[in-house]
PDB file of C-alpha atoms in Angstrom:
ATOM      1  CA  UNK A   1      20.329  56.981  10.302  1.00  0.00           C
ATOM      2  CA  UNK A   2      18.528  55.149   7.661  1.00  0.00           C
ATOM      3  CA  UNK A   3      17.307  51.028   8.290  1.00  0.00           C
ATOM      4  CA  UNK A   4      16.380  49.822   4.902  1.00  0.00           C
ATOM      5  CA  UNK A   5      13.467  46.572   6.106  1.00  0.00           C
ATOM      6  CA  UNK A   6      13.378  43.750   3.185  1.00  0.00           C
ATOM      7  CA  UNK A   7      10.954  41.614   1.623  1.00  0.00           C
ATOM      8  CA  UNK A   8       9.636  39.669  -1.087  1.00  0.00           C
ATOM      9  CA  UNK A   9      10.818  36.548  -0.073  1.00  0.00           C
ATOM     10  CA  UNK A  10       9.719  33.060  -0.142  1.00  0.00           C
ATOM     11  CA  UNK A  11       9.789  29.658  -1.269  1.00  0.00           C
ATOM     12  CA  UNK A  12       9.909  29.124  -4.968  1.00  0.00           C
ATOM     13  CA  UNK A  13      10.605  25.799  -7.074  1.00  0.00           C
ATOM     14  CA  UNK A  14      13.923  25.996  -9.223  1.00  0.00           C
ATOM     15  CA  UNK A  15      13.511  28.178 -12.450  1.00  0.00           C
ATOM     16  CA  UNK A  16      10.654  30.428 -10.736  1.00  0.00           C
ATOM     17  CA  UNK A  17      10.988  33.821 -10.128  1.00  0.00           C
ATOM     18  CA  UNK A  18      11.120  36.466  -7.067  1.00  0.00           C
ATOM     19  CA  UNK A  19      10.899  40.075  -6.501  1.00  0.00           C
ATOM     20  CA  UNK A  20      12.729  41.539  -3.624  1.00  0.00           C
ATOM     21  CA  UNK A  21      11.618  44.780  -1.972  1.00  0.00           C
ATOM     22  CA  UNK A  22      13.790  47.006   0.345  1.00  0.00           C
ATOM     23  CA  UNK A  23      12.325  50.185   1.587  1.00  0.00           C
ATOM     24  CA  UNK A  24      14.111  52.747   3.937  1.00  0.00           C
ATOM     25  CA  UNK A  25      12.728  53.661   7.200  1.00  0.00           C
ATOM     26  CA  UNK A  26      14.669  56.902   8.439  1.00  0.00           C
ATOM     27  CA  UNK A  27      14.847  57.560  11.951  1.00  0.00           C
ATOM     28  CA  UNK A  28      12.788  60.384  13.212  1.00  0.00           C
ATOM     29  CA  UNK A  29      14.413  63.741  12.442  1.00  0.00           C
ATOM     30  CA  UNK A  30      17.206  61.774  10.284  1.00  0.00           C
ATOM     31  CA  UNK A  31      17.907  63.265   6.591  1.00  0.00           C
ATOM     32  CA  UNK A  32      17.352  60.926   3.951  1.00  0.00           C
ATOM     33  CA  UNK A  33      20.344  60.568   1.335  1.00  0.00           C
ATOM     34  CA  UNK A  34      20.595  58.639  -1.816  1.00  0.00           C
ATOM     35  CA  UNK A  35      23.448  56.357  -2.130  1.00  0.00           C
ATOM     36  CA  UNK A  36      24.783  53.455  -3.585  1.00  0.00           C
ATOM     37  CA  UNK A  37      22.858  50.195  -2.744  1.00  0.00           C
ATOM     38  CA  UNK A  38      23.638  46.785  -2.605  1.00  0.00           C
ATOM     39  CA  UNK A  39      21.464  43.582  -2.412  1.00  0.00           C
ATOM     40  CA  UNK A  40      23.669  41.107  -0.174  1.00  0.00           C
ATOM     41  CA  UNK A  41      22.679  37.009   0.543  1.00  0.00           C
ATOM     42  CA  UNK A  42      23.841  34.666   2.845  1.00  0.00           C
ATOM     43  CA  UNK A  43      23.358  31.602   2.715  1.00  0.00           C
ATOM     44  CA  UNK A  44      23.930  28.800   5.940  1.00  0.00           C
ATOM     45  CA  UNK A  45      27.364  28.323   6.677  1.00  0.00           C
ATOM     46  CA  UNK A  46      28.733  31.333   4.458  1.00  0.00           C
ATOM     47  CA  UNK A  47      29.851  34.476   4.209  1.00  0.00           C
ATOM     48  CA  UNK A  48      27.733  37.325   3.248  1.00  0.00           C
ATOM     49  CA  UNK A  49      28.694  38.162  -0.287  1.00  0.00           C
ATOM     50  CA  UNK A  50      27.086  41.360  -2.227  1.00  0.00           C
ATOM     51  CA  UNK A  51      25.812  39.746  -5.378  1.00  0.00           C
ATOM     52  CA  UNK A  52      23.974  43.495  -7.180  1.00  0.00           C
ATOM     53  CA  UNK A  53      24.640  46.501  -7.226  1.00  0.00           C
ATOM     54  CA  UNK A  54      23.279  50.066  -7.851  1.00  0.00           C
ATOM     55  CA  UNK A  55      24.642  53.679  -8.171  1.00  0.00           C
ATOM     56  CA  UNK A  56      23.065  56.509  -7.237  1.00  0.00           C
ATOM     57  CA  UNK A  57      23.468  57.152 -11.402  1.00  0.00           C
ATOM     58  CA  UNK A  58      21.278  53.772 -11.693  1.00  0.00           C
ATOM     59  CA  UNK A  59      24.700  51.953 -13.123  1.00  0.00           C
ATOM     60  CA  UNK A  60      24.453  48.392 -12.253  1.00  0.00           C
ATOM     61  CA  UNK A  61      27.116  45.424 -11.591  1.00  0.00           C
ATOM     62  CA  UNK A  62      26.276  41.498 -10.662  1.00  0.00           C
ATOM     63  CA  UNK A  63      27.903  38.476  -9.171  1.00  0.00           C
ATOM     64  CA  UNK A  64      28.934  36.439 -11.845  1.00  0.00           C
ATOM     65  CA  UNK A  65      26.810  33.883 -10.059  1.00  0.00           C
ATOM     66  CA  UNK A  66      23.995  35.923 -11.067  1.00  0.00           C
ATOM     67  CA  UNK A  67      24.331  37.487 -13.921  1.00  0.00           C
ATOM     68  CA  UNK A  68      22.163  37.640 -16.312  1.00  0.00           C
ATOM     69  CA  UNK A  69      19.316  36.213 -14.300  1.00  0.00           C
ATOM     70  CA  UNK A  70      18.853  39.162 -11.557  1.00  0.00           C
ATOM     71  CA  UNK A  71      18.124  42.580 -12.327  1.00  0.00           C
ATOM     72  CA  UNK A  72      18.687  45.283  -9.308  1.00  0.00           C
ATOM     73  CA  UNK A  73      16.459  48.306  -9.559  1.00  0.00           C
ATOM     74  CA  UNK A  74      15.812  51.476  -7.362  1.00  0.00           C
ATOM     75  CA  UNK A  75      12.563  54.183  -7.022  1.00  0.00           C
ATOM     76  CA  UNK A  76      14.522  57.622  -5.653  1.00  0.00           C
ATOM     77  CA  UNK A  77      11.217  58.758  -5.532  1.00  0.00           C
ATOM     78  CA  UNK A  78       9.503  56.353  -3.180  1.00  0.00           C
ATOM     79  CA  UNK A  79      12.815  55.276  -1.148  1.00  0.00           C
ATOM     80  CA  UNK A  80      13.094  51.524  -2.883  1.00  0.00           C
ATOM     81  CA  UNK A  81      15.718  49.355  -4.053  1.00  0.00           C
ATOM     82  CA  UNK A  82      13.904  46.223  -6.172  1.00  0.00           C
ATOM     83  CA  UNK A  83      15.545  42.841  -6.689  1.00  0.00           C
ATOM     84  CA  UNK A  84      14.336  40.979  -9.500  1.00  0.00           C
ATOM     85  CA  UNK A  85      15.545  37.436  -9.500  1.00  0.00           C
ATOM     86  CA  UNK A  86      14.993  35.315 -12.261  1.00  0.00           C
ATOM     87  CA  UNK A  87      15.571  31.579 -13.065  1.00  0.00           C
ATOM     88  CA  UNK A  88      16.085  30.234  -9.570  1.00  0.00           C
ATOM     89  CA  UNK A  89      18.720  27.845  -8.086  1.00  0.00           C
ATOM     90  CA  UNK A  90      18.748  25.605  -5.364  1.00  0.00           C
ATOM     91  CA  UNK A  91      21.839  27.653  -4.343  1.00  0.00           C
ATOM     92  CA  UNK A  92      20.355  31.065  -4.468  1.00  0.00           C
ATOM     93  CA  UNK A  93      18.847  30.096  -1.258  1.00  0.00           C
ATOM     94  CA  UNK A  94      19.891  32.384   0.949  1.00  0.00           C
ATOM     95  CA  UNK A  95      18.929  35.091   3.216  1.00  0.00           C
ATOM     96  CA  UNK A  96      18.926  38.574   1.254  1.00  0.00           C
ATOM     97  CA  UNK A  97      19.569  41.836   2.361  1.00  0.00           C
ATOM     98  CA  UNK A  98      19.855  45.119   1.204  1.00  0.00           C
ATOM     99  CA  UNK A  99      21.983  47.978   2.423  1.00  0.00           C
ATOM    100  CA  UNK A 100      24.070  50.946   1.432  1.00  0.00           C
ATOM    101  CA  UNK A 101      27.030  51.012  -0.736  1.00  0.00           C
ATOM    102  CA  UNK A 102      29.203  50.944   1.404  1.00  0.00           C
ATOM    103  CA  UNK A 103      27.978  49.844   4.386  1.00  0.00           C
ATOM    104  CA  UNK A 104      30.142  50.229   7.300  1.00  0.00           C
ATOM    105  CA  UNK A 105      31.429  48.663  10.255  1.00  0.00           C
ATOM    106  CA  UNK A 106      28.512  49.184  12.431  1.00  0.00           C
ATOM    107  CA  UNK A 107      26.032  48.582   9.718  1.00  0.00           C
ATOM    108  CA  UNK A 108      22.806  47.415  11.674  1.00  0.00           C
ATOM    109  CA  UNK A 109      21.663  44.068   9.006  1.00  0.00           C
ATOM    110  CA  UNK A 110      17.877  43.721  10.226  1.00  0.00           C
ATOM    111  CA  UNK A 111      16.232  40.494   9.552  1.00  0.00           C
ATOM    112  CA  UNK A 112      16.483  40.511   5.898  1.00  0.00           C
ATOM    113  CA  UNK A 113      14.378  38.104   3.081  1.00  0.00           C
ATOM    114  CA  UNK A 114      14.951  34.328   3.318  1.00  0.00           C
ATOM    115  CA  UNK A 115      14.954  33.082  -0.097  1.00  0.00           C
ATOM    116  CA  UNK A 116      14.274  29.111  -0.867  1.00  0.00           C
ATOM    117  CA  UNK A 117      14.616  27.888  -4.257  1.00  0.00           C
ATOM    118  CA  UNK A 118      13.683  23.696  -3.815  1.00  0.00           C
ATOM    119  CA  UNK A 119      15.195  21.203  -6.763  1.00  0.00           C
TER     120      UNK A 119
END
């Protein structure tokens, strides 16, 4: 099994800019395969909601919430899914996480990125 450990996160005024990391940590003797990814959020009080997405054929889809002002990106080579996030909202503060496409019932979450964009 594959975790996938955030980060990149931080506090950021509105406008600014962030770039998520995720990189994937197999477990020992595990086999590594490429798949879909996803960066999720969650923000207080919500449900998580997937807001990018990435194929294994590097196709990409968005939230409309986001669109246009977050780019999702992935290294095969080095095991890393990037999250570029661009003008900043007060309500793009969230918690971010990033995790296979799809990612199952038992999906463990991990700690993911907290994200604060102040007004």
């Amino acid at each position: 099994q594959v975790q996938w450990v955030e980060s990149g996160g931080g506090l950021v005024q509105a406008g600014g800019s962030l770039r998520l990391s995720c990189a994937a940590r197999p477990a020992r003797g595990s086999r590594f395969k490429i798949s879909a990814m996803g960066w999720f959020r969650q923000a207080p009080g919500k449900q998580r909601e997937l807001v990018a997405s990435i194929s294994t054929g590097d196709s990409t889809n968005y939230a409309d919430s986001v669109k246009g002002r977050y780019t999702i990106s992935r290294d095969n080579a080095e095991n890393m899914v990037y999250l570029q996030m661009n003008s900043l909202k007060p309500e793009d503060t969230a918690i971010y996480y990033c995790a296979p496409l799809p990612p199952g019932e038992n999906y463990y979450w991990g700690q993911g990125t907290q994200v604060t964009v102040s007004s």
